[in-house]
Amino acid sequence: EKYKEPFRPQFHFSPEKKWMNDPNGMVYYKGIYHLFYQYYPDDIVWGPMHWGHATSTDLIHWTHKKIALFPDKLGMIFSGSAVVDIDNTSGLGTKENPPMIAVFTYHDMAGEKGGRTDYQTQGLSYSLDEGETWLKYEKNPIVKNSGVKDFRDPKVFWNNETKLWNMVLVAGDHAQFYTSENLINWKFESQFGENIGAHGGVWECPDIFKLKVANSNEEKWVLLISINPGAPNGGSGTQYFIGDFDGKSFKTTQKDIKWIDNGADNYAGVTYNNTPDNKRIFIGWMSNWSYARDTPTKNWRSAMTLPRELSLEKINNNYVLKNSPVEPFKKQLVSEFSKDILPIKPNQKVTFTYENFNQSEVKFKASSKNLKLVFSNEVNDSLVLNYDAVQKNFSIDRRHSGIVNFEKSFGEKIHNTKIPNITTETIDYQIVIDWSSIEIFLNGGVYSFTEQIFPSKPYTKLSIQSDEKLEIKNVTIHRIKGIW
Ligand code: FRU
C-alpha cells in the first residue's frame, strides 16, 4: 500500500518516492496552490536537482504532478520561485493567456569541479498551460554571475508599490535586490547583510514581503534568510529581519537575531506569491542538512512543514513574526477527547493514554508555570517537552525519542530556547504530531518548534506534570485524518 511505510507522514506533503529538499516556486493561480520542490528522482539522497511538482486547492490535500524542470546543459535546477505574469510583461505568453514564470538557479557541476566560481546563474522557465508543462527561456541565463561562489535562490515577486518586479537572491554572506520591468532584464539595486544577523554559514533561500502589524496601522517588511550551518540548535535554520523596503533597498534597525522556528527541522522556508486575501503562507522543508541524508526512511526522504500563515505582532516593544497552521488544517481534526478543567497537583503526574499520538493534535491552555510533557510508548521511547517559567526556557529532548543513532548530532543534545516573548499569564499550547515529526506552537505561533522524530512504535502515553500547582484548561486531543 502507498504511503504506509514506517515513519511516512500522513497529513504533511512528502514525495511519493525518492529525495526532496527545499520548497520552490510556490504560487497560487486560478484556485490552485502550486508547490514545486527540489527533487532527485533517482535516489533517496541529494543528487542532480529537478523541480518536482504538486498542486492543492486547500494546502492540505496534494496531487502529484509530473516533474516540472529537468537539468539541462546549463546545469542542475536549484531553488527559486514562480509568479503569474498577468500583464504578460515578459512577452512570453499573451494577455489572454498569461505565462506562469519560474526563476531558479542553474548550478553548473562541471564548472564547480573545474574550480570556477561563477557556476551558479539564474535561469527562467515558463508555462503557457497553468503550470502543467514548462519551457526553458532560450536566452538563459537571465542573471549572470560575476564570480560569487554561492549566488542563488532567487525569489521574484510583483511589487505593487513601485509597479516593478523585484528579485531577492543570496550571494554568500548577503542578499541582493534587483528590479525588472519584464522578468527577463534585471537591474542590481543594492545589497544587505554582511554585517548583520547570523553568519554561521552561507545565506540561502531569501524571501521578502510586507505584513501589517497586529492592532496598529503600521506595516513592516520581513526578510527571511536561511543559513546553513549556524542555527541555534545546530545545523540549518531560518532567521528573519524586520525593516523597510522601498523596492530598491532594505533597511533595518534590528539588533537581535530572530528565528522563524526554534526547532531543528524547519529549513529553506519561503512564502506563496499571489495568494487570495493577501494571506502570507509559508512552507518549510522539515529537515536539517546535518542529517537530512541519514534519516531512517526507505523509498522517500523528508516532508514539508504544515503550511503556516504568517503574521506580525509587537510584543515587549519588539516585532515578532508569528506562524501557525493554515485555517483548512482544522478540517482534518476529529475530536477524540476533551476536558474543560484539569487541575495539576505539585509533583503529581497526570497521564493520558491514547492509541496513537503519532497522528494527533494536543491542545490546551496552561498557567505560565513550570510544565513537563512526556510522550512515550511501550518500548520506552520518550519525547520530553519542558517549559521552565523562571528561566523562560522551552526545551525539546529527543535524545530517547526513538531511533536517533543514524547520525551523531541528531539525538546528542537537549534543544533549548529562551522564550521572553511569552508574556501572557496563560499559555496556549498546540502540539501536532505526524509519525516522524512534531510541530509545537506556543501562543498561536509566537514561538514554533519543528522537529523530526523516529519512534520505534507510536507514542501511546502523554504525561503532564509540574513541581507547581497549576490549572490546565480546554484540553483537547484530536485524531488527524490522513490526506493520501
Ligand atoms: C538549501 C539549498 C539551496 C539550493 C538547494 C539545492 O537547502 O542548499 O541554497 O538552491 O538547497 O538543492
Coordinates of C-alpha atoms and ligand atoms in Angstrom, one line a residue:
E1 CA 0.0 0.0 0.0
K2 CA 1.2 3.5 -0.8
Y3 CA 2.1 5.9 1.9
K4 CA 2.1 3.3 4.6
E5 CA 5.9 2.8 5.1
P6 CA 7.3 3.2 8.6
F7 CA 7.5 7.0 9.5
R8 CA 5.5 8.1 6.5
P9 CA 3.8 11.4 7.2
Q10 CA 0.0 11.1 6.8
F11 CA -1.0 14.7 6.6
H12 CA 2.1 16.5 5.5
F13 CA 3.4 16.8 2.0
S14 CA 6.1 14.3 1.1
P15 CA 7.1 13.0 -2.4
E16 CA 5.8 9.6 -3.5
K17 CA 9.3 8.4 -3.7
K18 CA 12.9 9.5 -3.6
W19 CA 14.7 12.6 -2.4
M20 CA 13.2 16.0 -1.7
N21 CA 14.6 19.2 -0.2
D22 CA 13.5 22.9 -0.4
P23 CA 10.0 24.1 -1.4
N24 CA 10.2 26.0 -4.7
G25 CA 8.0 28.1 -7.0
M26 CA 5.1 28.5 -4.6
V27 CA 2.4 30.3 -6.4
Y28 CA -1.4 30.4 -6.4
Y29 CA -3.3 30.7 -9.6
K30 CA -7.0 30.2 -10.5
G31 CA -7.9 28.3 -7.4
I32 CA -4.8 26.2 -7.3
Y33 CA -1.7 26.3 -5.0
H34 CA 1.3 25.0 -6.8
L35 CA 4.2 23.5 -4.8
F36 CA 7.4 22.7 -6.6
Y37 CA 10.3 21.3 -4.7
Q38 CA 14.0 20.3 -5.0
Y39 CA 13.8 16.8 -6.2
Y40 CA 16.2 13.9 -7.2
P41 CA 14.1 11.2 -8.9
D42 CA 16.8 8.5 -8.9
D43 CA 17.8 8.1 -5.2
I44 CA 16.9 8.9 -1.6
V45 CA 19.9 11.1 -1.2
W46 CA 20.6 14.5 -2.8
G47 CA 21.7 14.4 -6.5
P48 CA 21.2 16.3 -9.7
M49 CA 18.3 18.6 -8.9
H50 CA 15.0 18.8 -10.7
W51 CA 11.8 20.6 -9.7
G52 CA 9.1 18.2 -8.6
H53 CA 5.6 19.5 -8.7
A54 CA 2.3 19.1 -6.7
T55 CA -0.9 21.0 -6.6
S56 CA -3.6 21.6 -4.0
T57 CA -6.8 23.5 -3.6
D58 CA -6.7 23.8 0.2
L59 CA -3.0 23.5 1.0
I60 CA -3.7 20.2 2.8
H61 CA -4.6 17.7 0.2
W62 CA -2.0 17.3 -2.6
T63 CA -2.0 15.9 -6.1
H64 CA 1.3 14.8 -7.5
K65 CA 2.2 16.2 -10.9
K66 CA 4.9 15.3 -13.3
I67 CA 8.4 16.7 -12.9
A68 CA 8.4 20.3 -14.0
L69 CA 12.0 21.2 -14.6
F70 CA 14.9 18.9 -15.6
P71 CA 18.6 19.7 -15.6
D72 CA 19.9 20.9 -18.9
K73 CA 23.3 21.9 -20.4
L74 CA 23.5 25.0 -18.2
G75 CA 23.2 22.9 -15.1
M76 CA 21.0 21.4 -12.4
I77 CA 17.9 23.2 -11.3
F78 CA 18.4 24.7 -7.8
S79 CA 15.9 26.6 -5.7
G80 CA 13.8 29.5 -6.9
S81 CA 10.3 30.9 -7.2
A82 CA 7.4 31.4 -9.5
V83 CA 4.9 34.2 -10.4
V84 CA 2.0 34.7 -12.8
D85 CA 2.9 37.4 -15.3
I86 CA -0.7 38.7 -15.5
D87 CA 0.1 41.6 -17.9
N88 CA 2.5 39.5 -20.0
T89 CA 5.3 41.9 -19.3
S90 CA 7.7 39.2 -20.4
G91 CA 6.1 38.8 -23.7
L92 CA 6.4 35.0 -23.3
G93 CA 2.6 34.5 -23.3
T94 CA -0.3 36.7 -24.2
K95 CA -2.6 38.9 -22.2
E96 CA -5.4 36.4 -22.7
N97 CA -3.2 33.6 -21.6
P98 CA -0.6 35.0 -19.2
P99 CA 2.5 32.9 -18.7
M100 CA 3.5 31.4 -15.4
I101 CA 7.1 32.1 -14.9
A102 CA 9.7 30.3 -12.7
V103 CA 13.0 31.9 -11.9
F104 CA 15.6 29.4 -10.4
T105 CA 19.3 28.9 -10.0
Y106 CA 21.3 26.9 -12.5
H107 CA 24.1 25.0 -10.9
D108 CA 26.8 24.0 -13.3
M109 CA 28.5 20.9 -11.8
A110 CA 31.3 20.8 -14.4
G111 CA 32.1 24.5 -13.7
E112 CA 32.3 23.8 -9.9
K113 CA 34.5 20.8 -10.4
G114 CA 36.7 22.8 -12.8
G115 CA 37.4 25.2 -9.9
R116 CA 35.4 28.1 -11.3
T117 CA 33.5 30.5 -9.0
D118 CA 30.7 31.6 -11.4
Y119 CA 28.9 28.3 -11.7
Q120 CA 25.6 29.5 -10.3
T121 CA 23.5 31.7 -12.5
Q122 CA 19.7 32.5 -12.6
G123 CA 17.5 30.9 -15.2
L124 CA 13.9 31.4 -16.4
S125 CA 11.3 28.9 -17.4
Y126 CA 7.7 29.5 -18.4
S127 CA 4.5 27.6 -18.7
L128 CA 1.6 28.5 -21.0
D129 CA -0.8 25.9 -19.6
E130 CA -1.0 27.0 -16.0
G131 CA 1.9 25.0 -14.7
E132 CA 1.4 21.7 -16.5
T133 CA 4.3 21.8 -18.8
W134 CA 7.4 24.1 -18.8
L135 CA 9.7 25.6 -21.5
K136 CA 13.1 26.9 -20.8
Y137 CA 13.7 30.5 -21.9
E138 CA 16.1 30.4 -25.0
K139 CA 18.5 33.0 -23.8
N140 CA 19.2 31.7 -20.3
P141 CA 20.8 32.6 -18.0
I142 CA 18.9 35.8 -17.3
V143 CA 21.3 36.9 -14.4
K144 CA 24.9 36.1 -14.9
N145 CA 27.4 35.6 -12.2
S146 CA 30.4 37.9 -11.6
G147 CA 32.3 35.4 -9.6
V148 CA 30.4 34.8 -6.4
K149 CA 30.5 31.1 -5.4
D150 CA 27.1 31.0 -3.6
F151 CA 24.8 33.0 -5.8
R152 CA 21.4 31.6 -5.7
D153 CA 17.8 31.0 -4.7
P154 CA 16.0 33.9 -6.5
K155 CA 12.7 35.0 -5.1
V156 CA 10.7 37.1 -7.6
F157 CA 7.5 39.0 -6.9
W158 CA 5.4 41.8 -8.1
N159 CA 5.9 45.0 -6.1
N160 CA 2.6 46.8 -6.2
E161 CA 4.1 50.0 -4.7
T162 CA 6.7 50.5 -7.4
K163 CA 4.9 48.7 -10.1
L164 CA 8.0 46.7 -10.9
W165 CA 9.2 43.1 -10.4
N166 CA 11.6 42.6 -7.6
M167 CA 14.1 39.8 -7.1
V168 CA 16.0 39.0 -4.0
L169 CA 18.7 36.4 -4.1
V170 CA 21.7 35.5 -1.9
A171 CA 25.4 35.9 -2.6
G172 CA 27.4 34.2 0.1
D173 CA 27.1 36.3 3.2
H174 CA 24.5 38.8 1.9
A175 CA 21.3 39.3 0.0
Q176 CA 21.0 41.3 -3.3
F177 CA 18.0 43.2 -4.5
Y178 CA 17.1 43.6 -8.2
T179 CA 14.3 45.3 -10.2
S180 CA 12.8 44.5 -13.6
E181 CA 10.1 45.5 -15.9
N182 CA 9.8 42.3 -17.7
L183 CA 11.2 39.5 -15.5
I184 CA 14.0 39.0 -18.0
N185 CA 16.3 42.0 -17.8
W186 CA 17.3 42.6 -14.2
K187 CA 19.0 45.6 -12.6
F188 CA 21.1 45.3 -9.5
E189 CA 19.9 47.8 -6.9
S190 CA 21.5 47.1 -3.5
Q191 CA 22.8 44.5 -1.1
F192 CA 22.1 43.8 2.6
G193 CA 23.5 41.8 5.3
E194 CA 27.3 41.3 5.5
N195 CA 27.5 42.9 8.9
I196 CA 24.2 42.0 10.5
G197 CA 22.4 38.9 11.6
A198 CA 23.6 35.3 12.0
H199 CA 26.5 34.2 9.8
G200 CA 27.4 30.7 11.0
G201 CA 27.0 29.5 7.4
V202 CA 26.2 30.8 3.9
W203 CA 22.9 32.6 3.4
E204 CA 20.3 30.7 1.4
C205 CA 16.7 30.9 0.2
P206 CA 15.7 34.5 0.8
D207 CA 12.2 35.9 0.8
I208 CA 10.8 39.4 1.4
F209 CA 7.2 40.6 1.9
K210 CA 5.2 43.1 3.7
L211 CA 2.9 42.4 6.7
K212 CA 0.5 44.5 8.8
V213 CA 1.5 44.8 12.4
A214 CA -1.4 43.4 14.5
N215 CA -3.5 46.0 16.4
S216 CA -2.0 49.0 14.5
N217 CA -1.9 50.7 11.2
E218 CA 1.8 50.0 10.8
E219 CA 3.2 47.9 8.0
K220 CA 6.7 46.3 8.0
W221 CA 8.7 44.3 5.6
V222 CA 10.0 40.9 6.6
L223 CA 13.2 39.5 5.1
L224 CA 13.7 35.7 5.6
I225 CA 17.2 34.3 5.3
S226 CA 18.0 30.6 5.8
I227 CA 21.5 29.8 6.9
N228 CA 23.4 26.5 6.9
P229 CA 25.1 25.8 9.3
G230 CA 24.6 28.3 12.2
A231 CA 21.1 27.6 13.6
P232 CA 20.8 28.0 17.4
N233 CA 20.2 24.2 17.9
G234 CA 22.7 23.1 15.3
G235 CA 22.8 22.8 11.5
S236 CA 20.4 24.7 9.3
G237 CA 17.8 27.3 10.3
T238 CA 15.9 30.3 9.2
Q239 CA 16.4 33.8 10.5
Y240 CA 14.4 36.9 9.8
F241 CA 14.8 40.7 9.8
I242 CA 12.1 43.3 10.2
G243 CA 12.5 46.6 8.4
D244 CA 11.6 48.8 5.5
F245 CA 11.9 48.2 1.7
D246 CA 11.4 50.8 -0.9
G247 CA 11.7 48.4 -3.8
K248 CA 15.4 49.0 -4.0
S249 CA 17.0 48.6 -0.7
F250 CA 16.1 47.0 2.7
K251 CA 16.9 48.9 5.9
T252 CA 16.5 47.7 9.5
T253 CA 17.3 48.9 13.0
Q254 CA 17.1 45.4 14.3
K255 CA 19.9 44.4 16.7
D256 CA 18.9 40.9 17.8
I257 CA 18.9 37.7 15.8
K258 CA 15.5 36.3 15.2
W259 CA 14.5 32.8 14.1
I260 CA 11.2 31.9 12.5
D261 CA 11.2 28.5 14.2
N262 CA 13.3 27.3 17.0
G263 CA 13.2 23.6 16.3
A264 CA 15.9 21.8 14.4
D265 CA 13.9 20.9 11.4
N266 CA 12.4 23.8 9.5
Y267 CA 14.7 25.0 6.7
A268 CA 14.7 26.8 3.4
G269 CA 11.1 28.0 4.0
V270 CA 9.6 30.7 1.8
T271 CA 6.1 32.0 1.1
Y272 CA 3.5 31.9 -1.7
N273 CA 3.1 34.5 -4.4
N274 CA -0.3 35.7 -5.5
T275 CA -2.4 34.3 -2.7
P276 CA -6.1 35.3 -2.2
D277 CA -6.9 37.8 0.6
N278 CA -3.3 38.8 0.9
K279 CA -2.6 35.9 3.1
R280 CA 1.1 35.2 3.7
I281 CA 1.6 31.5 3.6
F282 CA 4.9 29.8 4.4
I283 CA 6.1 26.2 3.9
G284 CA 9.5 25.0 5.1
W285 CA 11.5 21.8 4.4
M286 CA 11.1 19.7 7.6
S287 CA 14.8 18.6 7.8
N288 CA 18.3 19.8 8.5
W289 CA 21.4 19.4 6.4
S290 CA 23.2 17.9 9.4
Y291 CA 21.4 14.6 8.9
A292 CA 18.9 15.0 6.1
R293 CA 20.5 12.2 4.1
D294 CA 20.7 9.8 7.1
T295 CA 17.2 9.7 8.4
P296 CA 15.8 6.1 8.7
T297 CA 13.2 6.2 6.0
K298 CA 13.0 4.0 3.0
N299 CA 11.7 4.8 -0.6
W300 CA 11.5 8.5 0.1
R301 CA 13.2 11.2 2.2
S302 CA 11.7 14.1 4.1
A303 CA 8.5 16.1 4.2
M304 CA 7.4 19.7 4.2
T305 CA 6.1 21.5 7.3
L306 CA 2.4 22.2 7.6
P307 CA 1.6 25.3 5.6
R308 CA 1.6 28.2 8.0
E309 CA 0.1 31.6 7.9
L310 CA 2.5 34.3 9.0
S311 CA 1.6 37.5 10.9
L312 CA 3.4 40.2 12.7
E313 CA 2.9 41.4 16.3
K314 CA 4.6 43.8 18.6
I315 CA 5.5 42.1 21.9
N316 CA 7.8 43.6 24.5
N317 CA 8.2 46.5 22.1
N318 CA 9.8 44.2 19.6
Y319 CA 8.4 42.9 16.3
V320 CA 7.7 39.2 16.3
L321 CA 6.9 37.1 13.3
K322 CA 4.2 34.5 14.2
N323 CA 3.4 31.4 12.3
S324 CA 0.7 28.8 12.8
P325 CA -1.1 26.1 10.7
V326 CA -3.3 27.5 8.0
E327 CA -7.1 27.5 8.6
P328 CA -8.0 24.5 6.4
F329 CA -5.9 22.3 8.7
K330 CA -8.8 22.3 11.2
K331 CA -10.9 20.3 8.7
Q332 CA -8.6 17.4 9.3
L333 CA -9.3 17.2 13.0
V334 CA -11.6 14.6 14.6
S335 CA -12.4 15.0 18.2
E336 CA -11.2 12.2 20.5
F337 CA -11.1 13.7 23.9
S338 CA -11.9 17.0 25.6
K339 CA -11.8 18.3 29.2
D340 CA -12.6 21.8 30.4
I341 CA -10.5 21.9 33.5
L342 CA -7.6 19.7 34.6
P343 CA -6.0 20.5 38.0
I344 CA -2.4 19.6 38.3
K345 CA -1.1 19.0 41.8
P346 CA 2.6 19.6 42.5
N347 CA 4.8 16.7 41.5
Q348 CA 1.9 14.5 40.5
K349 CA 1.7 13.1 37.0
V350 CA -1.5 13.2 35.1
T351 CA -1.3 10.6 32.4
F352 CA -3.4 10.2 29.2
T353 CA -3.4 7.1 27.2
Y354 CA -4.4 7.2 23.6
E355 CA -3.9 4.6 20.8
N356 CA -1.8 6.8 18.6
F357 CA -0.4 10.2 19.5
N358 CA 1.6 10.0 16.3
Q359 CA -1.2 11.3 14.2
S360 CA -2.8 13.7 16.6
E361 CA -3.1 17.2 17.8
V362 CA -3.0 18.0 21.5
K363 CA -4.1 21.4 22.6
F364 CA -4.6 23.2 26.0
K365 CA -4.1 26.4 27.9
A366 CA -1.9 26.3 31.0
S367 CA -1.0 28.9 33.5
S368 CA 2.5 30.2 32.9
K369 CA 4.2 27.8 35.3
N370 CA 6.8 25.0 35.0
L371 CA 5.4 22.3 32.9
K372 CA 6.8 19.0 31.7
L373 CA 5.1 16.9 28.9
V374 CA 6.3 13.4 28.1
F375 CA 5.1 11.4 25.1
S376 CA 6.1 7.7 25.4
N377 CA 5.4 4.2 24.1
E378 CA 5.5 0.6 25.2
V379 CA 9.2 0.3 24.3
N380 CA 10.1 3.3 26.4
D381 CA 10.9 5.7 23.7
S382 CA 10.2 9.1 25.2
L383 CA 10.0 12.7 23.9
V384 CA 10.2 15.3 26.6
L385 CA 9.0 18.9 26.3
N386 CA 9.7 21.2 29.2
Y387 CA 8.7 24.8 29.9
D388 CA 10.7 26.5 32.6
A389 CA 8.7 29.5 33.7
V390 CA 11.5 31.0 35.8
Q391 CA 14.3 30.8 33.2
K392 CA 11.7 31.5 30.4
N393 CA 13.1 28.5 28.6
F394 CA 11.5 25.9 26.4
S395 CA 13.2 22.6 25.7
I396 CA 12.8 19.6 23.5
D397 CA 14.6 16.5 24.5
R398 CA 14.5 13.9 21.6
R399 CA 17.6 12.0 22.9
H400 CA 15.5 9.0 23.7
S401 CA 12.6 9.7 21.4
G402 CA 13.1 6.6 19.2
I403 CA 15.7 5.8 16.6
V404 CA 18.4 8.5 16.9
N405 CA 21.7 6.8 16.2
F406 CA 21.7 7.2 12.4
E407 CA 23.8 10.4 12.8
K408 CA 25.7 11.8 15.8
S409 CA 24.1 15.2 16.3
F410 CA 20.5 14.2 15.9
G411 CA 20.0 12.9 19.4
E412 CA 23.0 14.4 21.1
K413 CA 21.6 17.4 22.9
I414 CA 18.5 18.8 24.5
H415 CA 17.4 21.7 22.4
N416 CA 16.9 24.8 24.5
T417 CA 15.3 28.1 23.5
K418 CA 14.7 31.3 25.6
I419 CA 11.2 32.5 25.1
P420 CA 10.9 36.0 26.5
N421 CA 8.0 36.9 24.2
I422 CA 5.7 34.6 26.1
T423 CA 4.3 37.3 28.3
T424 CA 0.8 36.1 29.0
E425 CA -0.4 34.5 32.2
T426 CA -1.9 31.6 30.4
I427 CA 0.0 29.9 27.6
D428 CA -1.7 28.3 24.6
Y429 CA -0.1 25.0 23.7
Q430 CA -0.7 23.4 20.3
I431 CA 1.2 20.2 19.5
V432 CA 0.8 18.4 16.2
I433 CA 2.5 15.0 15.6
D434 CA 2.6 13.2 12.3
W435 CA 4.6 9.9 12.7
S436 CA 8.0 11.4 12.2
S437 CA 7.5 15.0 13.1
I438 CA 6.4 17.2 15.9
E439 CA 5.3 20.8 15.5
I440 CA 4.7 22.9 18.6
F441 CA 3.1 26.3 18.6
L442 CA 3.0 28.5 21.7
N443 CA 0.6 31.4 21.9
G444 CA -0.6 30.9 18.4
G445 CA 2.9 30.8 16.9
V446 CA 4.7 33.5 18.9
Y447 CA 7.2 30.6 19.1
S448 CA 7.1 27.5 17.0
F449 CA 9.3 24.4 17.2
T450 CA 9.5 21.8 14.4
E451 CA 11.5 18.6 14.9
Q452 CA 11.8 15.2 13.3
I453 CA 11.4 12.1 15.5
F454 CA 11.5 8.4 14.7
P455 CA 9.8 6.5 17.5
S456 CA 10.0 2.7 17.1
K457 CA 6.3 2.4 18.0
P458 CA 3.7 5.2 18.1
Y459 CA 3.5 7.1 21.3
T460 CA 0.5 5.9 23.4
K461 CA 1.1 7.8 26.6
L462 CA 1.2 11.5 27.4
S463 CA 2.1 12.6 30.9
I464 CA 1.8 16.1 32.2
Q465 CA 3.5 17.2 35.4
S466 CA 4.8 20.2 37.3
D467 CA 6.5 21.0 40.5
E468 CA 4.0 23.8 41.0
K469 CA 0.2 23.8 41.4
L470 CA -1.5 24.8 38.2
E471 CA -4.6 24.5 36.2
I472 CA -4.9 23.3 32.6
K473 CA -7.9 24.3 30.6
N474 CA -9.6 23.4 27.4
V475 CA -7.7 20.2 26.9
T476 CA -8.4 18.5 23.5
I477 CA -7.0 15.6 21.7
H478 CA -7.8 15.3 18.1
R479 CA -7.1 12.5 15.7
I480 CA -5.8 13.9 12.4
K481 CA -7.3 12.5 9.2
G482 CA -4.8 11.3 6.6
I483 CA -4.6 13.0 3.2
W484 CA -3.4 10.3 0.9
Ligands
FRU1 C1 19.0 25.0 0.5 C2 19.8 24.8 -0.7 C3 19.7 25.9 -1.7 C4 20.0 25.3 -3.0 C5 19.3 24.0 -2.9 C6 20.0 22.9 -3.6 O1 18.7 23.8 1.2 O2 21.2 24.5 -0.4 O3 20.5 27.0 -1.4 O4 19.4 26.1 -4.1 O5 19.3 23.7 -1.5 O6 19.3 21.7 -3.6

